[in-house]
Coordinates of C-alpha atoms in Angstrom, one line a residue:
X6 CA -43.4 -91.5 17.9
X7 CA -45.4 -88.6 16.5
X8 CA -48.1 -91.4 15.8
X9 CA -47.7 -92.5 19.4
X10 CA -48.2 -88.9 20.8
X11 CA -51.7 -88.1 18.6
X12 CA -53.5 -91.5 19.3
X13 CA -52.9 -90.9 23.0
X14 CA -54.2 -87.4 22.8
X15 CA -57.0 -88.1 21.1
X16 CA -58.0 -91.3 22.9
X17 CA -56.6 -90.0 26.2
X18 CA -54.6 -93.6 26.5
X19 CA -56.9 -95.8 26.0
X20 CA -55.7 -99.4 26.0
X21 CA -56.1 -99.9 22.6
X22 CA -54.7 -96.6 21.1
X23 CA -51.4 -97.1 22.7
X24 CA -51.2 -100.4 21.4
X25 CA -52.4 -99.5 18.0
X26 CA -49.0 -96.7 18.3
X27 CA -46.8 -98.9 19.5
X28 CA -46.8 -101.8 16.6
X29 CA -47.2 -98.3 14.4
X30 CA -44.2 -97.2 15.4
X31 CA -42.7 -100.9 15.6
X32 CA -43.6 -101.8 11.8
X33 CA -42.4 -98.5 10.8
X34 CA -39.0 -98.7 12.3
X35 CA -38.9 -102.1 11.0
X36 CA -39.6 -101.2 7.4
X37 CA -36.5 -98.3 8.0
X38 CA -34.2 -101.2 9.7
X39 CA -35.6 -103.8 6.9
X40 CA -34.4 -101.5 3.8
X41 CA -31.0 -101.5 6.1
X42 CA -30.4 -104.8 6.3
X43 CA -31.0 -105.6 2.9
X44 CA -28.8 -103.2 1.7
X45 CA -26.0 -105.2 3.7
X46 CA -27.1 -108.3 2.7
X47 CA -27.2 -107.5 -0.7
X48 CA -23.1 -107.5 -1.1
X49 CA -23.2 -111.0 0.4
X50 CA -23.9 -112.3 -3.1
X51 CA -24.2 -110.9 -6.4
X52 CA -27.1 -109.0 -7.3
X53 CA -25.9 -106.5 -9.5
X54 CA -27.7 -105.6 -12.2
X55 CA -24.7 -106.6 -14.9
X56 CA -25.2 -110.0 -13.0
X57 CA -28.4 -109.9 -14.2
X58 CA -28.4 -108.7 -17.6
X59 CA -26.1 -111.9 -18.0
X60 CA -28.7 -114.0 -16.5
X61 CA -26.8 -115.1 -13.4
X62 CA -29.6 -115.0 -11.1
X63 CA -28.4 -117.2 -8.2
X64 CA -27.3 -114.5 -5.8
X65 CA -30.9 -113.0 -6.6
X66 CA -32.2 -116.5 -5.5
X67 CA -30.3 -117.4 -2.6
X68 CA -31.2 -113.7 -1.1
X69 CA -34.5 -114.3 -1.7
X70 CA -34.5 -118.0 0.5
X71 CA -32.4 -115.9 2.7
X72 CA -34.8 -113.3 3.3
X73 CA -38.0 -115.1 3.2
X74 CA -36.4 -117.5 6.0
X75 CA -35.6 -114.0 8.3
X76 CA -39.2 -113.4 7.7
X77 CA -40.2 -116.7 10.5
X78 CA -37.8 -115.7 13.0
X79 CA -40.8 -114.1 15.1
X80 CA -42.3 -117.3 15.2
X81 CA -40.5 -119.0 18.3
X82 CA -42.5 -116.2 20.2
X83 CA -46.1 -116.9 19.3
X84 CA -46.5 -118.6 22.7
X85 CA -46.2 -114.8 24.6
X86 CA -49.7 -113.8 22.7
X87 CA -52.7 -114.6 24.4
X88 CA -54.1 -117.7 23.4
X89 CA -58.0 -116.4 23.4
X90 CA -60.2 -113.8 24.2
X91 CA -60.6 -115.3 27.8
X92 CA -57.0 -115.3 28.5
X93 CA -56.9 -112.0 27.0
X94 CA -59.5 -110.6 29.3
X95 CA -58.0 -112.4 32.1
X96 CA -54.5 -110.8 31.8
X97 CA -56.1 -107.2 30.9
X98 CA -58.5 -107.8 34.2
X99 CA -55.5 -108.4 36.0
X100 CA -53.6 -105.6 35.5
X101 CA -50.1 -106.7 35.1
X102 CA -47.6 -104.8 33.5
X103 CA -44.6 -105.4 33.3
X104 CA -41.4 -102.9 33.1
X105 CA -39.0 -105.0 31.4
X106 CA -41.7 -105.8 28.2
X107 CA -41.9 -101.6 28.0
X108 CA -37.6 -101.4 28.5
X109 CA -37.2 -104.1 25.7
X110 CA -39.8 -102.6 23.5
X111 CA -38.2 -99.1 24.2
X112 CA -34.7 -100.6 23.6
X113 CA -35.5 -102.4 20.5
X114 CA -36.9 -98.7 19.3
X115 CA -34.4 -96.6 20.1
X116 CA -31.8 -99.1 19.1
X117 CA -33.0 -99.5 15.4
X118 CA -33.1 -95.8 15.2
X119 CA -29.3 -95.3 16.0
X120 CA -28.7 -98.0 13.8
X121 CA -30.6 -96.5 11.1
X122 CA -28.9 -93.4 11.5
X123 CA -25.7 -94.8 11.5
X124 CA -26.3 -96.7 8.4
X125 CA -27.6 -93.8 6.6
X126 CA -24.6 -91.5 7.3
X127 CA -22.2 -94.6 6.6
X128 CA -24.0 -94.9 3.4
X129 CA -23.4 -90.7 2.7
X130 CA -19.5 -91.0 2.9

């Protein structure tokens, strides 16, 4: 958010600041909710280090398909992105906003970050 606040500032919200902020402060949250995640995925299967000194490696390897699969879940939304720069000048031309792309967005964000919190402090006891 402190990202957010300093590009806007300093490029007096331009287009291109806010949207270099906002997938800032989306791929850092998602790093933060990532590490969470993993951390409760990792007692699905074994991956515990005396698992691994005696060279039982499958929980390692199924958690590692598991993960990498999570990683193409985005893909089912590649259609939303403009399809080329004319489609992208079109749409910024136009003006269009729209309020439930910022209250998703805002959800998602403040969402993750209770979770986070959460986790952590679950994590502490």
């Amino acid at each position: 958010f402190i990202h957010s606040f300093i590009h806007s500032s300093f490029f007096y919200f331009s287009q291109f600041a806010l949207t270099d902020a906002m997938l800032t402060t989306l791929s850092n949250m998602g790093g933060t909710v990532g590490t969470n995640i993993s951390t409760l995925l990792a007692d699905i299967w074994d991956v515990s280090e005396d698992a691994i000194m005696q060279g039982d490696y499958t929980g390692i390897i199924k958690l590692t398909i598991l993960t990498s699969l999570i990683q193409m879940a985005p893909l089912p939304f590649i259609f939303l992105i403009p399809k080329d720069k004319k489609e992208q000048a079109q749409l910024q031309k136009s003006g269009e906003s729209t309020f439930l792309g910022g209250l998703v967005f805002v959800g998602v964000l403040f969402f993750s970050l209770c979770w986070t919190l959460v986790q952590s402090f679950i994590e502490l006891a």
